[in-house]
Amino acid sequence: MGATATEAAEDGAAVAGGALGLGLGETVRELREAYECGRTRSVAWRRAQLRGLLRLLEEKEAEAFQALRTDLGKHHAEAYRDEVGVLIKSTNGALQQLGKWMTPEKVWVPLIAFPATAQVVPEPLGVVLVFSCWNVPLGLSLEPLIGAIAAGNAVALKPSEISPCTARFLADNIGRYMDPSAVKVILGGPEVGEQLMEHRWDKVLFTGSPRIARAVMAAASRHLTPVALELGGKCPCIFDAMGSARDLQISVNRIIAGKWSSCAGQACIAIDYVLVEERFAPILIKVLKSTLKRFFQETDHMARIVNERHFERLSSLLKDRSVAPSVLHGGSMDAKNLYIEPTILLNPPLDSAIMTEEIFGPLLPIITVKKIEDSIAFVKAMPKPLAIYAFTQDAALRRRIVDETSSGCVTFNDAVVQYAIDGLPFGGVGQSGFGQYHGKYSFEMFSHKKAVMKRGYLLELTLRYPPWDESKVTMMRYLYRFNYFAFVLSFLGLRR
């Protein structure tokens, strides 16, 4: 069994990989030395770390499940679906694609530089810091780590103290399966995070709340450290009338998976609220109720609320006098076991906290509109979300949603599954964050694209040098306005 939250916080600068007890300054210095010696740049080192991570996930699967169960009450099926399985897929993908990602990209060179070659060479940024979040504590720690390692960086990982068992699992195992001098897990609470930001990093990735993100950015600015933020927001679900009972049932299954089966709604990409036409709302609610009863006959098939503070926060949303009358289903709470029943609300006041703050829990407001097209204006009036979901067979509506709204991603006729597709970048826009990762995008997030050019001596165009005259200007006009072959033909008098 893992450490308690208090014990994890008291660990301060506890570091994995046999460096337990090192001060933060010494830890950062060791990471910097591991990178500066050049070891992390080799493809052999990168592959070895990724293979070590695969072994960790496979050999320590049961321990990972237990940590996630203790921290969040996640059933092992959910833990595998959303975290362990996704990570195995991502790691295998990185191993398969690493050579391609590392290959320099050739760039076309204009005539003014002839003879020359140019390319873009990806190089590691250096020593990077990853702050992960408590709701998907394994996935949000290791998914960016895969990209950072694939890119050739040394990495410090600061897991959330709010999920202490998973944090301890990472600290106990990362150093056993990966290079302990170049990949370190640092345990502790907010004070440790503040101390980490006093040091210079080459990139910081933070996943969490906007409030803490502002503090991270302010601290990073002292060293001009680039920052990527993954923040979330109120992700809407636009629900159009379905053409058949089968399509309706499948859509409801997917909504439930995208809300209550994703860490009990405690996920940045979980559905926050649903927009539906007034005439269709009763049908949708009826199928939601019946399906919820079927899916969650066993209460342990849904994760619990992470801690008492978040439980009280969610409870207060329901206890709001203006909100309570809108509860149509669920609403029961078990403070001892940190359990809140899947809850459906119909048209809570739009100025209430449940509609102005990110819910991050198993409460689902349903907002009715006169016609489904009105949902677009509703979404546009809110801060830009991390994801927009829309269940519709209407191609024109789909085009309007893509063209007229802004979000980190748009998913049609499903929810949350886009997170597992490596070919799609994961990241926000506006208040939902900035910076993208997953698959090749993770590699690029932790890489610098270095421009490299090489010229030869075969030809020297003296028109680039003074003294100036009009003939040189005329020649330069050709160079800048026409392609190489057109210029050569004109120069040789073969084309007017």
CSV table of N, CA, C and O in Angstrom, one decimal, residues 23 73 91 135 232 234 332:
chain,number,residue,atom,x,y,z
A,23,GLY,N,19.1,16.6,-2.3
A,23,GLY,CA,18.4,17.9,-2.3
A,23,GLY,C,18.0,18.2,-3.8
A,23,GLY,O,18.6,17.7,-4.7
A,73,GLY,N,-10.1,4.8,-6.6
A,73,GLY,CA,-11.2,3.8,-6.6
A,73,GLY,C,-11.4,3.3,-8.0
A,73,GLY,O,-12.5,2.8,-8.4
A,91,THR,N,4.0,3.7,-26.1
A,91,THR,CA,5.4,3.3,-26.0
A,91,THR,C,5.8,2.5,-27.2
A,91,THR,O,6.9,2.7,-27.8
A,135,ASN,N,-5.8,13.1,-11.6
A,135,ASN,CA,-7.0,12.3,-12.1
A,135,ASN,C,-6.6,11.2,-13.0
A,135,ASN,O,-7.3,10.1,-13.0
A,232,GLY,N,-7.8,22.0,-19.5
A,232,GLY,CA,-9.2,21.6,-19.5
A,232,GLY,C,-10.2,22.6,-19.7
A,232,GLY,O,-10.0,23.5,-20.6
A,234,LYS,N,-14.8,23.6,-19.5
A,234,LYS,CA,-16.1,23.0,-19.6
A,234,LYS,C,-16.3,22.4,-21.0
A,234,LYS,O,-16.7,23.2,-21.9
A,332,SER,N,-27.5,11.3,-4.7
A,332,SER,CA,-27.1,10.8,-3.4
A,332,SER,C,-25.6,10.8,-3.2
A,332,SER,O,-24.9,10.6,-4.2
